Amino acid sequence: MKRFLWKKTTTFLFILIGGTLPLIYYTQFVGVSSEFDRNKFTRFFSPSFYKDDFRQYIYRTDRKIDRRAFETYSFSVEISNQIGAYRLISDTRDPKCRDIDYVLKPRRTVSVIITFYNEARSALLRTIVTVLKRTPLEYLEEIILVDDCSYDASDGEDLKFLPYVKLIRNQRREGLIRSRNKGAETAYGTYLLFLDSHCEVNEGWLEPLLDRALKHPTIAVSPVIDSIDPDTLKYKASYPFLKGGFDWNLRFKWIPISFEERKVRQEDILSFTAPAFSAGTFMISRKWFFQLGGFDSSLEIWGGESLEMSIKHWLCGGQIEVVPCSRIGHVFRKSYPYSFPDGVYFTYLRNSKRIAESWFDEYKHFFYSMKPAARDISVEPNDKVNILKKDLQCRPFSWYLATVFSELKLPNEDHIAFGQVKCGTKCLGFGVKDQTVKLQDCSFEDNSQWFLHSTTGKLSTNTGACLNLNGNQVILEYCKDSKNQMWIRRGGKLVHEATGLCLDNTLLDAIVGTECRPGAPSQLFSFSVELQKL
Ligand code: UDP
Ligand code: MN
């Protein structure tokens, strides 16, 4: 019996010690999983790191690029090198943020994803070091560097000595959009946090982001992006109440929250919703990111990715919040230091067209009227988007405009109606070659099936031509200040002001002007978007 008890006690002690030792080890070096990582840590926190290691890393010379020239990076690399791996920056948060004790449960981890292409070594290093020094490590899963085939592979290779850092290198340049997707595919964290390679995260940056993200599974959160001056590298606080948005050119822009919105806000430190985030600095759940299919991988090099992800995210069930207590500095450059194989303008235009075609429904033509050159660019049909729209039951773009982005007005708002014009089950359109206006099978892909009716009475196509009557033949001509181009809506009919004739589908698909007849279904036309009461 005694022996039995002794055996039981030793087993118990054995389990106790065996169980607690790893626990002690784990809590001592939270997240630091191996001896190898521990060595990396010791080295990272030792003073020699700041004296020697980083200098060796930063001051590497290169035959292919001038590592000291401003133009190589579009910011002052000399000042960046002098600053080195780390510096103190002003804590730009509202002082009230410092007193918040965030309860971040259940504990979740974040994978930081940094893509870079020929980045100044000091800037890249500082981005990583600020993350390591200003992030509670229990929330950090890893820092994934995606080297988008920079000239010098050692830019990334030489950083593998840093703890938490993992490196992926593209065999050819993919552009930042596919690179971010690649980083996301290898990530393990609950959340993905994307960063540019010339950022400095500020004090307490992660906790407020996590706090908001933990409350909604489909939220994307954005910090306030402070500015680091490209000439002086000075760190400057940004106005914290800016939302991401865009215009009909599909150019990203910052818009201040409205006066009314500020008035009803109880506290300046509360987060607020925004139509878009800047895709260079935002956090999203990994699961939700992949449910959305990641970034559209057909977008090339740079441009449009912020809008693509933001719009998709809102329409398919997400929401975007700006969190004023989280601050990240970013070097806002005035020009691109890198090349665009197809030219910057064409790349931006093609990417934008892809977004407008995928998500804008009949509103895409406002983009085309701002950027007519986009009409001639061919982009592949986005089959994935149609599947996504069905699977996630994404809302129409009109919902986004009405609910999320009321600041985006229709360009010169003298519109009565626009979109497809239906007569029965068919749609008004015109042959590209013969320019004959007729009825066609309805198709969103057919750009000739979009018309705009303005308050001046003009009925115009997406190519900027106006409808007129010649006798009773419908013709397309240059829009001009002429009474002959005026059409009036009357009880569902389109009446030609000058002749009093009604647009009519007389035979098969033909469209002509005929005497108006009360209740004639062949004279009834409806627009897909009505902006005024008939
Ligand atoms: N980048 C990349 N591949 C490219 C172009 C850019 O990986 O082909 C990286 C770049 O190094 C930076 C990020 O993508 O870390 C965003 O680019 P950039 O800073 O030029 O964009 P901006 O901040 O001007 O929108
Ligand atoms: Mn940037």
XYZ file of C-alpha atoms and ligand atoms in Angstrom:
560
model
C 0.000 0.000 0.000
C 2.806 2.353 0.998
C 4.642 1.548 -2.200
C 1.527 2.179 -4.172
C 1.023 5.602 -2.535
C 4.661 6.509 -3.140
C 4.297 5.565 -6.769
C 1.171 7.700 -7.046
C 2.874 10.687 -5.427
C 5.911 10.457 -7.693
C 3.691 10.196 -10.759
C 1.778 13.227 -9.555
C 4.978 15.197 -8.923
C 6.317 14.090 -12.248
C 3.228 15.368 -14.066
C 3.270 18.577 -12.041
C 6.905 19.374 -12.782
C 6.682 18.121 -16.334
C 3.646 20.308 -16.907
C 4.876 23.501 -15.248
C 8.395 23.602 -16.645
C 7.323 24.146 -20.227
C 4.770 26.625 -18.938
C 7.455 28.627 -17.121
C 9.611 28.447 -20.199
C 6.738 29.584 -22.380
C 5.699 32.522 -20.187
C 9.324 33.609 -19.898
C 9.734 33.814 -23.621
C 6.179 34.214 -24.822
C 5.949 33.233 -28.411
C 9.649 32.512 -28.581
C 9.486 28.921 -29.582
C 13.045 27.701 -29.996
C 16.566 28.106 -28.722
C 17.356 29.605 -32.093
C 14.710 32.303 -31.661
C 15.939 32.967 -28.139
C 19.430 33.608 -29.451
C 18.002 35.962 -31.998
C 16.247 37.800 -29.210
C 19.306 38.109 -27.035
C 21.137 39.535 -29.970
C 18.308 41.899 -30.891
C 18.101 43.376 -27.399
C 21.849 43.641 -26.904
C 23.481 47.074 -27.320
C 25.831 45.740 -29.992
C 22.860 45.340 -32.264
C 22.364 49.066 -32.485
C 26.075 49.777 -32.717
C 27.296 47.172 -35.162
C 24.752 44.820 -36.618
C 22.523 47.405 -38.122
C 25.376 49.527 -39.453
C 26.745 46.584 -41.340
C 23.291 46.000 -42.714
C 22.456 49.573 -43.645
C 25.715 50.672 -45.224
C 25.978 48.062 -47.885
C 27.134 49.290 -51.246
C 25.778 48.032 -54.494
C 26.798 48.012 -58.109
C 23.297 48.070 -59.553
C 21.732 50.906 -57.603
C 23.021 54.041 -55.960
C 22.185 53.405 -52.339
C 22.875 56.997 -51.348
C 20.810 58.864 -53.904
C 17.512 60.496 -53.013
C 16.052 59.398 -56.370
C 16.660 55.717 -55.657
C 14.065 55.797 -52.896
C 12.233 59.133 -53.335
C 13.171 60.108 -49.808
C 16.345 61.191 -48.070
C 18.191 57.926 -47.565
C 21.127 59.765 -45.968
C 18.987 61.070 -43.125
C 17.256 57.711 -42.869
C 20.643 55.989 -42.491
C 21.733 58.457 -39.823
C 18.585 57.760 -37.840
C 19.412 54.067 -38.024
C 17.413 51.143 -36.744
C 15.345 52.964 -34.170
C 14.558 56.389 -32.820
C 12.193 57.939 -30.343
C 9.263 59.668 -31.960
C 6.575 61.802 -30.395
C 3.606 59.906 -29.074
C 0.981 61.499 -31.283
C -2.070 59.888 -29.705
C -4.688 61.837 -27.834
C -3.348 61.674 -24.212
C -6.591 59.955 -23.188
C -5.593 56.925 -25.245
C -2.692 56.200 -22.902
C -5.039 55.612 -19.965
C -7.143 52.973 -21.671
C -6.608 49.508 -20.309
C -7.575 47.258 -23.202
C -8.901 43.850 -22.263
C -7.846 41.839 -25.266
C -9.489 38.501 -24.764
C -9.518 35.921 -26.137
C -5.859 36.371 -27.056
C -5.342 36.575 -30.790
C -2.186 36.890 -32.811
C -1.225 39.138 -35.673
C 0.892 38.401 -38.731
C 2.554 41.587 -39.923
C 3.093 41.486 -43.693
C 5.620 43.856 -45.248
C 6.167 43.822 -49.000
C 9.146 45.660 -50.377
C 10.874 46.365 -53.632
C 14.378 47.917 -53.622
C 13.662 49.621 -50.318
C 16.258 51.685 -48.448
C 17.698 49.229 -45.977
C 17.515 51.607 -43.031
C 13.814 52.293 -43.670
C 12.957 48.616 -43.981
C 14.917 47.760 -40.863
C 13.278 50.564 -38.895
C 9.837 49.345 -39.920
C 10.620 45.918 -38.467
C 12.435 47.150 -35.374
C 9.613 49.509 -34.399
C 7.189 46.593 -34.673
C 9.415 44.426 -32.459
C 9.932 47.134 -29.874
C 6.453 48.619 -29.716
C 4.295 45.501 -29.926
C 3.390 43.326 -26.943
C 5.006 40.143 -28.252
C 2.245 37.910 -26.991
C 0.118 39.288 -29.836
C 2.760 38.994 -32.520
C 2.705 35.806 -34.569
C 5.362 36.688 -37.121
C 6.684 39.377 -39.406
C 6.495 38.194 -42.994
C 8.756 40.021 -45.409
C 7.862 39.651 -49.060
C 10.782 40.689 -51.228
C 9.249 41.516 -54.588
C 12.435 40.497 -56.405
C 14.558 43.461 -55.317
C 17.887 43.700 -57.193
C 19.789 42.618 -54.115
C 18.479 39.418 -52.507
C 20.517 40.112 -49.375
C 18.277 43.088 -48.517
C 15.872 40.531 -47.108
C 18.270 37.618 -46.471
C 20.341 39.691 -44.061
C 17.283 40.382 -41.934
C 16.610 36.774 -41.123
C 18.716 37.196 -37.988
C 15.875 39.205 -36.458
C 13.369 37.407 -34.253
C 9.914 36.688 -35.687
C 11.062 37.525 -39.198
C 10.210 35.181 -42.062
C 11.181 35.871 -45.626
C 9.574 35.106 -48.966
C 11.294 36.193 -52.151
C 9.492 36.417 -55.481
C 11.349 34.866 -58.412
C 10.101 37.726 -60.557
C 8.525 41.030 -59.754
C 4.842 40.522 -59.027
C 3.828 43.994 -57.892
C 2.723 44.815 -54.416
C -0.794 43.392 -54.776
C 0.112 39.790 -55.564
C 3.010 40.097 -53.109
C 0.616 40.971 -50.296
C -1.534 37.973 -51.227
C 1.527 35.743 -51.128
C 2.442 37.017 -47.684
C -1.118 36.378 -46.501
C -1.076 32.818 -47.839
C 1.843 31.874 -45.613
C 0.516 33.645 -42.509
C -0.585 31.853 -39.344
C -1.933 34.760 -37.274
C -5.631 35.322 -36.623
C -5.207 38.758 -38.139
C -3.210 40.051 -41.068
C -1.684 43.473 -40.739
C -0.245 45.000 -43.888
C 2.540 47.544 -43.690
C 4.605 49.446 -46.242
C 8.357 49.067 -45.996
C 8.939 52.662 -44.836
C 6.804 52.908 -41.725
C 7.386 53.440 -38.022
C 4.682 52.117 -35.753
C 4.115 54.358 -32.751
C 3.607 53.646 -29.040
C 0.635 51.398 -28.250
C -0.332 51.083 -31.899
C -1.632 47.515 -31.896
C -3.834 47.239 -28.817
C -6.570 49.654 -29.957
C -6.699 47.951 -33.371
C -7.061 44.534 -31.758
C -9.656 45.887 -29.374
C -11.939 46.897 -32.258
C -11.169 43.850 -34.378
C -12.061 41.472 -31.549
C -15.568 42.922 -31.468
C -16.527 42.095 -35.079
C -15.377 39.144 -37.180
C -15.675 41.081 -40.447
C -14.197 44.422 -39.537
C -11.118 45.956 -41.116
C -9.347 48.501 -38.971
C -7.027 51.268 -39.940
C -4.747 53.390 -37.765
C -4.321 57.107 -38.205
C -1.421 57.389 -40.630
C 1.042 60.010 -39.437
C 3.361 61.501 -41.979
C 7.104 61.097 -42.199
C 8.508 63.855 -44.396
C 10.460 62.451 -47.380
C 13.005 65.299 -47.294
C 13.678 65.569 -43.570
C 12.257 62.263 -42.205
C 10.518 64.357 -39.531
C 7.639 62.531 -37.901
C 4.476 64.597 -37.853
C 1.041 63.929 -36.383
C -1.789 63.812 -38.911
C -5.265 65.213 -38.423
C -6.928 62.152 -36.913
C -10.424 62.565 -38.347
C -9.828 61.660 -41.956
C -11.564 58.914 -43.879
C -10.325 57.153 -46.962
C -12.415 57.748 -50.062
C -12.083 58.350 -53.781
C -13.440 60.320 -56.716
C -14.912 59.139 -60.015
C -11.387 59.020 -61.450
C -10.871 56.261 -58.901
C -8.127 58.227 -57.239
C -7.775 57.555 -53.530
C -8.300 60.642 -51.407
C -8.640 61.618 -47.781
C -11.858 63.290 -46.698
C -12.468 64.872 -43.291
C -15.406 63.572 -41.283
C -18.343 65.917 -41.596
C -19.089 68.675 -39.145
C -22.343 66.938 -38.131
C -20.518 63.661 -37.545
C -17.987 65.342 -35.294
C -20.756 67.035 -33.369
C -22.549 63.809 -32.491
C -19.356 62.004 -31.547
C -19.147 61.603 -27.796
C -15.391 61.260 -27.590
C -12.577 62.135 -29.948
C -10.846 58.846 -29.255
C -13.706 56.661 -30.479
C -13.289 54.903 -33.786
C -15.389 55.905 -36.788
C -16.379 54.241 -40.049
C -14.812 55.128 -43.387
C -15.658 54.237 -47.008
C -12.095 53.051 -47.654
C -8.766 52.328 -46.000
C -5.304 52.736 -47.352
C -4.219 49.186 -48.171
C -0.667 50.041 -47.062
C -1.679 50.003 -43.394
C -4.712 48.063 -42.263
C -5.641 44.967 -40.294
C -8.206 42.318 -41.185
C -9.006 38.826 -39.982
C -7.172 36.211 -42.032
C -10.297 34.113 -42.359
C -12.375 36.989 -43.660
C -9.585 38.140 -45.990
C -9.623 34.745 -47.690
C -13.403 34.572 -47.731
C -13.162 37.748 -49.798
C -10.626 36.045 -52.057
C -7.725 38.263 -50.982
C -6.710 41.178 -53.189
C -7.754 40.828 -56.826
C -4.607 39.197 -58.212
C -5.156 40.675 -61.683
C -4.239 44.108 -60.403
C -0.706 44.937 -61.481
C 2.252 46.551 -59.653
C 0.533 49.323 -57.687
C -2.755 51.172 -57.734
C -6.389 50.596 -56.938
C -5.790 47.852 -54.361
C -7.021 50.043 -51.515
C -10.286 50.729 -53.307
C -10.741 47.191 -54.565
C -10.405 45.662 -51.110
C -12.372 48.419 -49.352
C -15.363 48.323 -51.713
C -15.462 44.528 -51.854
C -15.200 44.369 -48.084
C -18.131 46.759 -47.494
C -20.386 45.335 -50.209
C -19.945 41.726 -49.100
C -20.621 42.228 -45.400
C -17.643 43.970 -43.790
C -17.092 47.357 -42.310
C -14.115 49.687 -42.074
C -13.131 51.663 -39.011
C -10.443 54.220 -38.361
C -9.045 53.918 -34.854
C -7.670 57.282 -33.664
C -5.720 55.777 -30.748
C -3.548 53.778 -33.132
C -0.791 55.663 -34.937
C 1.595 54.543 -37.643
C 4.042 56.829 -39.429
C 4.504 56.406 -43.185
C 6.872 58.158 -45.580
C 4.542 59.856 -48.071
C 6.613 60.037 -51.229
C 6.048 62.536 -53.984
C 7.033 60.187 -56.825
C 7.516 56.496 -57.484
C 11.145 55.442 -57.282
C 10.434 52.242 -59.204
C 9.505 51.434 -62.769
C 6.124 50.298 -64.067
C 6.650 47.853 -66.957
C 3.503 49.178 -68.716
C 3.859 52.765 -67.533
C 2.285 54.213 -64.427
C -0.708 55.828 -66.123
C -1.732 52.770 -68.118
C -1.300 50.496 -65.092
C -3.463 52.706 -62.912
C -6.081 52.998 -65.667
C -6.271 49.258 -66.280
C -6.442 48.471 -62.567
C -9.168 51.079 -62.118
C -11.164 49.719 -65.040
C -10.987 46.258 -63.533
C -12.413 47.607 -60.264
C -15.156 49.646 -61.949
C -16.166 46.680 -64.117
C -16.188 44.350 -61.111
C -18.034 46.421 -58.533
C -19.594 49.618 -59.865
C -22.638 48.143 -61.691
C -24.198 50.859 -63.866
C -22.190 53.519 -62.044
C -19.063 52.363 -63.886
C -19.923 54.767 -66.677
C -19.244 57.763 -64.466
C -15.691 56.439 -64.274
C -15.612 56.084 -68.063
C -16.902 59.600 -68.554
C -14.002 60.857 -66.410
C -11.452 58.530 -68.024
C -12.612 57.896 -71.603
C -9.248 56.307 -72.446
C -10.153 53.400 -70.152
C -12.858 52.294 -72.603
C -10.227 51.054 -75.057
C -8.259 48.959 -72.561
C -9.159 45.304 -72.536
C -9.498 43.590 -69.161
C -10.469 39.989 -68.623
C -13.960 39.357 -67.279
C -13.768 38.863 -63.539
C -15.455 35.478 -63.096
C -14.323 35.189 -59.493
C -16.265 38.307 -58.609
C -19.551 36.867 -59.833
C -19.042 33.768 -57.702
C -18.117 35.906 -54.709
C -21.165 38.128 -55.167
C -23.394 35.061 -55.143
C -21.674 33.247 -52.273
C -21.497 36.219 -49.941
C -24.666 37.868 -51.237
C -22.839 41.116 -51.814
C -24.896 44.278 -52.060
C -25.158 46.520 -55.130
C -22.902 49.549 -55.501
C -25.920 51.858 -55.076
C -26.155 50.650 -51.458
C -22.542 51.644 -50.822
C -23.163 55.100 -52.289
C -26.313 55.638 -50.264
C -25.159 54.145 -46.962
C -21.380 54.258 -46.716
C -20.120 56.925 -49.061
C -22.733 59.667 -49.398
C -19.865 62.117 -49.918
C -19.338 60.714 -53.414
C -21.795 62.723 -55.475
C -22.668 61.925 -59.040
C -20.553 64.079 -61.352
C -22.443 67.321 -62.129
C -25.656 66.377 -60.529
C -28.075 67.424 -63.203
C -29.225 63.858 -63.781
C -32.789 62.593 -63.897
C -32.043 58.939 -64.569
C -29.323 56.675 -65.911
C -28.292 53.090 -66.540
C -29.926 50.512 -68.774
C -33.105 51.675 -70.515
C -35.601 48.831 -70.711
C -38.536 48.418 -73.050
C -40.340 45.196 -72.155
C -37.595 42.694 -71.407
C -35.058 44.207 -73.806
C -32.587 47.040 -73.486
C -31.866 50.103 -75.576
C -28.440 49.989 -77.200
C -26.625 50.795 -80.389
C -24.341 49.031 -82.813
C -20.770 50.185 -82.413
C -20.212 50.145 -86.183
C -23.486 51.397 -87.662
C -24.486 53.510 -84.636
C -28.128 52.408 -85.076
C -30.173 52.678 -81.921
C -32.197 49.505 -81.376
C -33.312 47.010 -78.739
C -30.872 44.304 -77.673
C -30.758 41.485 -75.159
C -29.852 43.129 -71.854
C -26.240 42.742 -70.788
C -24.266 44.608 -68.158
C -21.126 43.911 -70.141
C -22.401 45.824 -73.166
C -21.303 49.404 -72.637
C -23.590 50.672 -75.405
C -26.549 49.881 -73.177
C -26.031 52.783 -70.804
C -27.832 56.083 -71.148
C -27.973 59.208 -69.093
C -30.977 61.514 -68.959
C -30.066 64.959 -67.670
C -32.211 67.835 -66.430
C -31.468 69.693 -69.676
C -33.426 66.902 -71.413
C -30.400 65.408 -73.140
C -30.393 61.661 -73.551
C -26.748 60.698 -73.956
C -24.739 57.517 -74.430
C -21.621 56.486 -72.566
C -19.578 57.702 -75.531
C -20.965 61.202 -75.020
C -23.304 61.193 -78.068
C -26.874 62.522 -77.844
C -30.122 61.120 -79.249
C -32.078 63.117 -81.819
C -34.806 62.432 -84.400
C -34.368 62.874 -88.123
C -37.909 62.535 -89.423
C -38.869 59.529 -87.363
C -35.400 57.931 -87.477
C -33.458 57.938 -84.205
C -29.930 59.236 -84.730
C -26.847 59.714 -82.572
C -24.976 62.991 -82.924
C -22.544 65.217 -81.050
C -24.197 66.722 -77.976
C -24.880 70.414 -78.509
C -27.050 73.155 -77.148
C -30.056 72.298 -79.257
C -33.752 71.913 -78.580
C -33.753 68.957 -80.998
C -31.819 66.889 -78.484
C -34.318 67.409 -75.695
C -36.450 64.527 -74.419
C -39.066 64.711 -71.672
C -40.271 61.873 -69.437
C -44.047 61.715 -69.487
C -45.827 58.798 -67.822
C -43.027 56.356 -68.642
C -42.674 57.682 -72.186
C -39.727 59.511 -73.714
C -41.138 62.434 -75.668
C -39.028 64.332 -78.201
C -39.574 67.989 -77.253
C -39.184 69.498 -80.728
C -41.571 67.167 -82.590
C -43.746 65.783 -79.815
C -43.060 62.227 -81.061
C -42.563 59.323 -78.665
C -39.694 56.838 -78.689
C -41.275 53.600 -79.862
C -40.357 49.975 -80.482
C -42.481 49.436 -83.556
C -41.224 46.263 -85.175
C -38.897 43.534 -83.889
C -36.040 45.465 -82.306
C -36.389 48.702 -84.260
C -36.585 52.011 -82.376
C -38.182 55.039 -84.055
C -40.204 58.158 -83.197
C -44.025 57.786 -83.581
C -47.175 59.596 -82.467
C -47.622 59.153 -78.719
C -50.438 56.729 -77.936
C -51.872 56.468 -74.432
C -50.958 53.207 -72.720
C -48.888 51.786 -75.596
C -46.431 49.318 -73.986
C -43.996 49.693 -76.915
C -43.561 53.352 -75.891
C -42.754 52.631 -72.249
C -39.091 52.939 -71.245
C -37.632 52.613 -67.755
C -34.135 53.452 -66.507
C -32.372 51.162 -64.055
C -31.557 54.110 -61.777
C -34.185 56.820 -61.333
C -32.890 59.866 -59.482
C -36.050 61.938 -59.558
C -39.671 61.078 -58.961
C -41.485 60.696 -62.262
N 6.144 47.502 -53.631
C 6.337 46.187 -54.027
N 6.377 45.885 -55.361
C 6.194 46.848 -56.328
C 5.943 48.175 -55.916
C 5.922 48.457 -54.553
O 6.505 45.301 -53.184
O 6.220 46.520 -57.507
C 6.112 47.811 -52.187
C 6.883 49.049 -51.771
O 8.224 48.750 -51.498
C 6.109 49.505 -50.546
C 4.684 49.063 -50.825
O 4.766 48.088 -51.857
O 6.540 48.858 -49.372
C 3.787 50.198 -51.271
O 4.375 50.930 -52.317
P 4.544 52.514 -52.222
O 5.081 52.887 -50.910
O 5.325 52.972 -53.416
O 3.038 52.995 -52.363
P 2.383 54.340 -51.754
O 2.676 54.373 -50.298
O 3.014 55.461 -52.506
O 0.933 54.157 -52.086
Mn 4.350 53.780 -49.130
